[in-house]
XYZ file of C-alpha atoms in Angstrom:
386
model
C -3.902 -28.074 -12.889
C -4.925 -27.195 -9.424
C -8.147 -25.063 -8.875
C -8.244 -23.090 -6.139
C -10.410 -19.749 -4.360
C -8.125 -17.013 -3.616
C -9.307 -13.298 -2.179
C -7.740 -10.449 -1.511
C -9.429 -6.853 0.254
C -8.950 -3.326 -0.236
C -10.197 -0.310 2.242
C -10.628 3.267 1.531
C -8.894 6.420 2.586
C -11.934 7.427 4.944
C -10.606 3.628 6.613
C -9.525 4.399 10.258
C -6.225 2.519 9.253
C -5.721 4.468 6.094
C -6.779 8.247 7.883
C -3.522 7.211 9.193
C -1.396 5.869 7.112
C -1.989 9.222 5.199
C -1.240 11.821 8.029
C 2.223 9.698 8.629
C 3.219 9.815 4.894
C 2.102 13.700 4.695
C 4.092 14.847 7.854
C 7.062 12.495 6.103
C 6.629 14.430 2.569
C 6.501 17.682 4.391
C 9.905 16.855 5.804
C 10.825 15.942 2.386
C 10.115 18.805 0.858
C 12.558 20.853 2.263
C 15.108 18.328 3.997
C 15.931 15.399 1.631
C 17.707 13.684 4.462
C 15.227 14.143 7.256
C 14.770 11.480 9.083
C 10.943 10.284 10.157
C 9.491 7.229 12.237
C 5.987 8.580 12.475
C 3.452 6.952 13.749
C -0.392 8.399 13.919
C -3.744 6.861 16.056
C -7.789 8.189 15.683
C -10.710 7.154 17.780
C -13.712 9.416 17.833
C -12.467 13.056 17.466
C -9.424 13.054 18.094
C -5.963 11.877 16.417
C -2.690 11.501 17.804
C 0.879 11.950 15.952
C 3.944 10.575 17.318
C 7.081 8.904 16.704
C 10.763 10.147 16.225
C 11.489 13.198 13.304
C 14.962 14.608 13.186
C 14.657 17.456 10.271
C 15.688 20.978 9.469
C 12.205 21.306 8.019
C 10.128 23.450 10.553
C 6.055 21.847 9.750
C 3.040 22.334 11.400
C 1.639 18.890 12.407
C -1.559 19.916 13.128
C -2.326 21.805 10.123
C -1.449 18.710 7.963
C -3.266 16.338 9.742
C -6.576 18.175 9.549
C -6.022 19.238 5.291
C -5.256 15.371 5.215
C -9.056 14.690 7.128
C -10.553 17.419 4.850
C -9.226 15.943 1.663
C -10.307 12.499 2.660
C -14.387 13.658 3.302
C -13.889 14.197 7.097
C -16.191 17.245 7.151
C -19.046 16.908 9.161
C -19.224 16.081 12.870
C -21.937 13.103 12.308
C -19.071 11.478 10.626
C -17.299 10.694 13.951
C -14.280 13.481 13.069
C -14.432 16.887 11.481
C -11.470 18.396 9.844
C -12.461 21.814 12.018
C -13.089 20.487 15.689
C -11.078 17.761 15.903
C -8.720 17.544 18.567
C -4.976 16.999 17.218
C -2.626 15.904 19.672
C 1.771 16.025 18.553
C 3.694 13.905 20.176
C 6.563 14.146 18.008
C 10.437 13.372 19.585
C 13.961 13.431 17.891
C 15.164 10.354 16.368
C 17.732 8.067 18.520
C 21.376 8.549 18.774
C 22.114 5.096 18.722
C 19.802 4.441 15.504
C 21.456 7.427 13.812
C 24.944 6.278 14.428
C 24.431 3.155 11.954
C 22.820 4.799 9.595
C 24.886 7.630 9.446
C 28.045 5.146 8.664
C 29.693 6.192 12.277
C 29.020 2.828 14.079
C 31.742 -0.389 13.676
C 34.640 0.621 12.094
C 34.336 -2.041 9.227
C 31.206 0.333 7.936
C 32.754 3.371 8.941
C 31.304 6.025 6.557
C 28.914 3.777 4.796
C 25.470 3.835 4.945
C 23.788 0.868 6.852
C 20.294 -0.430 6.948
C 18.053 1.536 9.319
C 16.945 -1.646 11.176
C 17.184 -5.228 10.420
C 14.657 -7.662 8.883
C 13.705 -9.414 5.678
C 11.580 -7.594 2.798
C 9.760 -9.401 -0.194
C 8.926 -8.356 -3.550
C 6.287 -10.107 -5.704
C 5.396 -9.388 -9.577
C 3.341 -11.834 -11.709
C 1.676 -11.437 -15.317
C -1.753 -11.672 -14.125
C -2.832 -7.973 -14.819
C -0.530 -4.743 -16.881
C 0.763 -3.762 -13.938
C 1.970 -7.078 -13.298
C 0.093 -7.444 -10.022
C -1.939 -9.919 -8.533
C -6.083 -9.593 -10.095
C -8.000 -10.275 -7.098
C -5.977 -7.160 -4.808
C -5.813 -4.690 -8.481
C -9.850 -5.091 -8.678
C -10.828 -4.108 -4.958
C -7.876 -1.178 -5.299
C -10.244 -0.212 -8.890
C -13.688 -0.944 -6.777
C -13.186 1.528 -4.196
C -11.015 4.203 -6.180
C -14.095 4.688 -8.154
C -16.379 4.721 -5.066
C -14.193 7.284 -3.822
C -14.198 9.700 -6.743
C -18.424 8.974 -7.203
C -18.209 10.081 -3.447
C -16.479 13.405 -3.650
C -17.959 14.084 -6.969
C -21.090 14.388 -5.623
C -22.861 11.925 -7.942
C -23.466 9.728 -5.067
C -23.591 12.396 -2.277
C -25.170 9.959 -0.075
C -21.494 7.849 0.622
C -19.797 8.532 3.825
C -15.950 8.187 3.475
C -15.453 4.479 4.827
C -15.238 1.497 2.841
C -13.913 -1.656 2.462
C -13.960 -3.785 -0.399
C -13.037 -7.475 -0.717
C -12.928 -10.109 -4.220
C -12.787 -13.313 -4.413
C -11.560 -15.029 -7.717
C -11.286 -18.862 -8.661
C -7.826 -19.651 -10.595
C -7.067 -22.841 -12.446
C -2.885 -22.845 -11.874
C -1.938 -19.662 -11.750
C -4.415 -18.264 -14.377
C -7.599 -16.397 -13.058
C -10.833 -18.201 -14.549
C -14.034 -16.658 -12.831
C -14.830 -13.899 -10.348
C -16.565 -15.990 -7.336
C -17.456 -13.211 -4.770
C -17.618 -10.051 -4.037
C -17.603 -7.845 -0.972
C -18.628 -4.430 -0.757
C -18.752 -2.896 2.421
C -19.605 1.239 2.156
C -20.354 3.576 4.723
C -23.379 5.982 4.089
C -26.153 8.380 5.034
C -28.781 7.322 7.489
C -32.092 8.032 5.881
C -31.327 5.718 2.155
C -32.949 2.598 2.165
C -30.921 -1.084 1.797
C -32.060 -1.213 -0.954
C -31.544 1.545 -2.748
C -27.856 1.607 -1.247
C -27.536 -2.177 -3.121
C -28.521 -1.222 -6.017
C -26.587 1.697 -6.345
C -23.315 0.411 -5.499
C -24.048 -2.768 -7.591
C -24.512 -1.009 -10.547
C -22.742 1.997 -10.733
C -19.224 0.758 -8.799
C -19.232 -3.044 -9.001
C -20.369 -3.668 -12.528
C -18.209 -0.671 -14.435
C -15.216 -2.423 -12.848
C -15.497 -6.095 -12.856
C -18.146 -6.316 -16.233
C -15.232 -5.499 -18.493
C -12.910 -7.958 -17.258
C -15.080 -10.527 -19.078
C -14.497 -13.011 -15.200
C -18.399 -12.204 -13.914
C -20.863 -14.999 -14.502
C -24.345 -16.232 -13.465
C -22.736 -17.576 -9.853
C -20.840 -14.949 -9.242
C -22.305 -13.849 -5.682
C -22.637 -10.520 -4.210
C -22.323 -9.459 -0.276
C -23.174 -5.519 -0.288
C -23.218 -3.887 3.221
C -24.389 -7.573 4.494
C -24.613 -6.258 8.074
C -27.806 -4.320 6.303
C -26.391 -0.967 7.781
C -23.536 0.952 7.947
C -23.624 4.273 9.060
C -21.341 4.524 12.319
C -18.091 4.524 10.660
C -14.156 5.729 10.729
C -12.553 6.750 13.448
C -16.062 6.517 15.373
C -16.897 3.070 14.526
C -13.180 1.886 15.074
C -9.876 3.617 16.391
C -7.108 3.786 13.450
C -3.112 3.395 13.781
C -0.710 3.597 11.284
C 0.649 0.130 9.693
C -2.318 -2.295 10.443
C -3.452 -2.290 6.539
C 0.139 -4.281 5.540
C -1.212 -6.829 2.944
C -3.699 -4.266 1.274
C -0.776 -2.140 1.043
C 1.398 -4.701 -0.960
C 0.228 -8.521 -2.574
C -3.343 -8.857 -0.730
C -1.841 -12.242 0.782
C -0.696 -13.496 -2.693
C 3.015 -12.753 -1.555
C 4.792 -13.013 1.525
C 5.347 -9.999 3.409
C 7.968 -9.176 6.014
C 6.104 -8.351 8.584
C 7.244 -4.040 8.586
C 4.357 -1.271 7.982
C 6.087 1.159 5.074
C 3.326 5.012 6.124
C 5.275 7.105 7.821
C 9.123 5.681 7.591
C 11.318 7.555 5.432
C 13.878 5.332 2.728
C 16.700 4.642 5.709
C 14.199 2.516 7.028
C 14.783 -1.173 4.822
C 11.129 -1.674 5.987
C 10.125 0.390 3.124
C 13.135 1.081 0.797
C 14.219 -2.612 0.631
C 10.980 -3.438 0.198
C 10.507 -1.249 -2.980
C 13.513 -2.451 -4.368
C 12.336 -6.223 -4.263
C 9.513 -5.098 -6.409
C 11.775 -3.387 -8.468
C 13.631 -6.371 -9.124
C 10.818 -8.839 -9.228
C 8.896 -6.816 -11.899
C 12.188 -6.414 -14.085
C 12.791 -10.105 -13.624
C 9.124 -10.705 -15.306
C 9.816 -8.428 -18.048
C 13.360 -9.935 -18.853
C 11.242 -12.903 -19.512
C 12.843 -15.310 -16.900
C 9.626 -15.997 -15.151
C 5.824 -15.654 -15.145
C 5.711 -15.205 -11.676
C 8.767 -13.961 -9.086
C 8.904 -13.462 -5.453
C 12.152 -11.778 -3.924
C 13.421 -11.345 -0.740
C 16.253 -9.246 0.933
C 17.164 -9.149 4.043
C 19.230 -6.482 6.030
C 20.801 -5.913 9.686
C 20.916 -2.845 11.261
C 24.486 -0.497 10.176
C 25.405 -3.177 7.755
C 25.654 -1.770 4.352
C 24.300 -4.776 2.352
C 22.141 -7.171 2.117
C 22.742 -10.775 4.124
C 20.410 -12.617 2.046
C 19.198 -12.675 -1.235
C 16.172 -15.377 -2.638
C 14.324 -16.084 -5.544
C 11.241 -18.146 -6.043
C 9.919 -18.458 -9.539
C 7.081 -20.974 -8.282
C 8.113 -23.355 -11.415
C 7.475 -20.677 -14.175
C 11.235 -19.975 -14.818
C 13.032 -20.131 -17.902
C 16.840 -19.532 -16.077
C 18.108 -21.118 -12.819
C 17.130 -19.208 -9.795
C 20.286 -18.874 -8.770
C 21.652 -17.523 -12.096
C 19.008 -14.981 -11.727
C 20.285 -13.853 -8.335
C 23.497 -13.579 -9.828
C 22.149 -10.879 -12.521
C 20.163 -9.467 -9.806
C 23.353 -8.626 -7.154
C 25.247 -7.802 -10.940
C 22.872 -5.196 -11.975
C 21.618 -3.733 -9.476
C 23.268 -2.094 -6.166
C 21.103 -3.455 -2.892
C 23.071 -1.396 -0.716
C 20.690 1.208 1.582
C 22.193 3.943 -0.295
C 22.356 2.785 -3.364
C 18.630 1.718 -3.501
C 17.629 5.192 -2.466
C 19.766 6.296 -5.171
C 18.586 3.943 -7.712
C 15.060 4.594 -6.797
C 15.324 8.621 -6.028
C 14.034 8.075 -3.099
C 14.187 11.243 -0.959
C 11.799 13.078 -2.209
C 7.674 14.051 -1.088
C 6.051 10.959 -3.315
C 4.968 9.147 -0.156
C 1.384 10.091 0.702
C -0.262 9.108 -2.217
C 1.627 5.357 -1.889
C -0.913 5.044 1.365
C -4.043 4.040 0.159
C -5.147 1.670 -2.762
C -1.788 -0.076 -2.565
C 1.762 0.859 -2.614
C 2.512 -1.342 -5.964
C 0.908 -1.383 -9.184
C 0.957 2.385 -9.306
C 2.345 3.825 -12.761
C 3.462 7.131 -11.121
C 6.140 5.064 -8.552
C 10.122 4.921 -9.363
C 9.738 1.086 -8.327
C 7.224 0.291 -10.917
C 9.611 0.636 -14.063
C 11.012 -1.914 -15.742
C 14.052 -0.576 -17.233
C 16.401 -2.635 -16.132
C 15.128 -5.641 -17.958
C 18.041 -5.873 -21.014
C 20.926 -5.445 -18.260
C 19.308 -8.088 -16.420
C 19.066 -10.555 -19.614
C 22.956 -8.966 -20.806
C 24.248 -9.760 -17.302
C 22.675 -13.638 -17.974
């Protein structure tokens, strides 16, 4: 079987990127919270100081933009000026405007009369879905390990057992597979903002041994070559918004596969479920991880694919990459059988107008126990509807 190098990268909420992916999905759950059908296209951008909300919002929910932004900075670790933002002196700029009439119409069902009073997609475009058996979660190893790396950096951060980490980060691994099963852990790539006055050294060491190694030793993949690139620029203490400006939706592949699967090419922070970018996209992992625990496949990849005010989808594919035990087109079958891909019926399937977005926008929107998306429930109807 072929052997092959495959890597995949995670960042960490102090990321510039993920600062904002945050602040969109926490202005999006505030709406939630009291209008289940608001309707939010936010986007959010940081440089040094500052950050800037904008975007289209059409709600009954009355918020205070600037007083979630800065609880989202303070949360993250944004708490001291040498950091490049402060929660406190920040300057927080709304630029907030009403969603458009002529987007609203299709959704809303009042566009062509052939949809009249149906719910259509919120724009058009294709979505994918990807589940394989390579971890519990039934994601791919290399993204599920830099996710665990930096989730653990994170909590030794706030914790204050290493006090000396600034809230940046990015971690990247790199694992050798043999087919499609993971054989060795190759490289990895930690990247970690910190304090000015620790030494290299020290800062190796540290991260080595009390972030890398509690993750990646019990997998049982490290060996003797296994290399290891920690901070290899030798220092990095100009970080976050300071060291690069941040925008909603740039962090698209650590948000879903890490590269492993395709991706349609929308961001999901800051879009609430009208928007197929995010609620289409959902569903296909929905599908794809029911698929794997039906038992038709080791490995799925789906794809829908919407246009804007239609109320279904005008495509649906399957791609078992050779590990099926059905016909992929028997499986779409079940799939359109069982499940209802319609806007509205995948926010109904999924329950998904309520506040559970911010914590979807960092360490990955998939593998998450805690996500309607992530169950596989509908495995027997698939393998009854077969």
């Amino acid at each position: 079987m072929k052997r092959f190098f495959f890597t995949s990268e995670s960042v960490s909420e102090g990321h510039p990127d993920k600062l904002c992916d945050q602040i969109s999905d926490a202005v999006l759950d505030a709406c939630l919270e009291v209008d289940r059908h608001s309707r939010v296209a936010c986007e959010t951008f940081s440089s040094t100081s500052l950050v800037l909300v904008g975007g289209e919002l059409s709600t009954t929910a009355q918020i205070d933009v600037k007083k979630i932004v800065r609880k989202v900075a303070k949360d993250i670790g944004y708490t001291n000026p040498d950091y490049g933002l402060d929660y406190q002196s920040m300057t927080v700029m709304d630029m907030i405007h009403s969603q458009s009439p002529d987007i609203s119409q299709g959704v809303c069902g009042t566009g062509l009369p052939e949809y009249h009073g149906q719910q259509g997609a919120g724009d058009q475009g294709m979505m994918f879905g990807f589940a394989c058996d390579e971890t519990p979660e039934l994601m791919p190893l290399p993204l599920m390990l830099a996710h665990r790396l930096l989730r653990l950096a994170a909590e030794l951060r706030k914790n204050g057992t290493i006090h000396w980490l600034r809230p940046d980060a990015k971690a990247q691994i790199t694992v050798e597979y043999e087919g499609y099963k993971p054989l060795r852990i190759d490289a990895v790539v930690v990247s970690h903002q910190h304090d000015p006055d620790k030494s290299y050294e020290e800062i190796a060491e540290t991260i080595k041994n009390k972030i890398i190694k509690p993750i990646l030793e019990p997998t049982g993949l490290l060996d003797s070559e296994t290399k290891y690139f920690i901070n290899p620029t030798g220092r990095f203490v100009i970080g976050g918004p300071f060291g690069d400006a941040g925008l909603t939706g740039r962090k698209i592949i650590v948000d879903t596969y890490g590269g492993m699967g395709r991706h349609g090419g929308g961001a999901f922070s800051g879009k609430d479920p009208t928007k197929v970018d995010r609620s289409a996209a959902y569903m296909a992992r929905y599908l794809a991880k029911n698929v794997i625990a039906a038992g038709f496949a080791t490995r799925c990849e789906l794809q829908l694919a919407y246009a804007i005010g239609v109320p279904f989808p005008v495509s649906v594919m399957i791609d078992t990459f050779g590990t099926g035990t059905v016909v992929e087109a028997a499986i779409v079958k079940a799939v359109k059988k069982v499940f209802d891909l319609s806007p509205a019926g995948i926010i109904a399937t999924l329950d998904l107008c309520k506040p559970i977005y911010q914590k979807t926008a960092v360490y990955g929107h998939f593998g998450r126990s805690d996500c309607p998306w992530e169950q596989t429930d509908k495995a027997t109807a698939l393998q009854a509807a077969l």
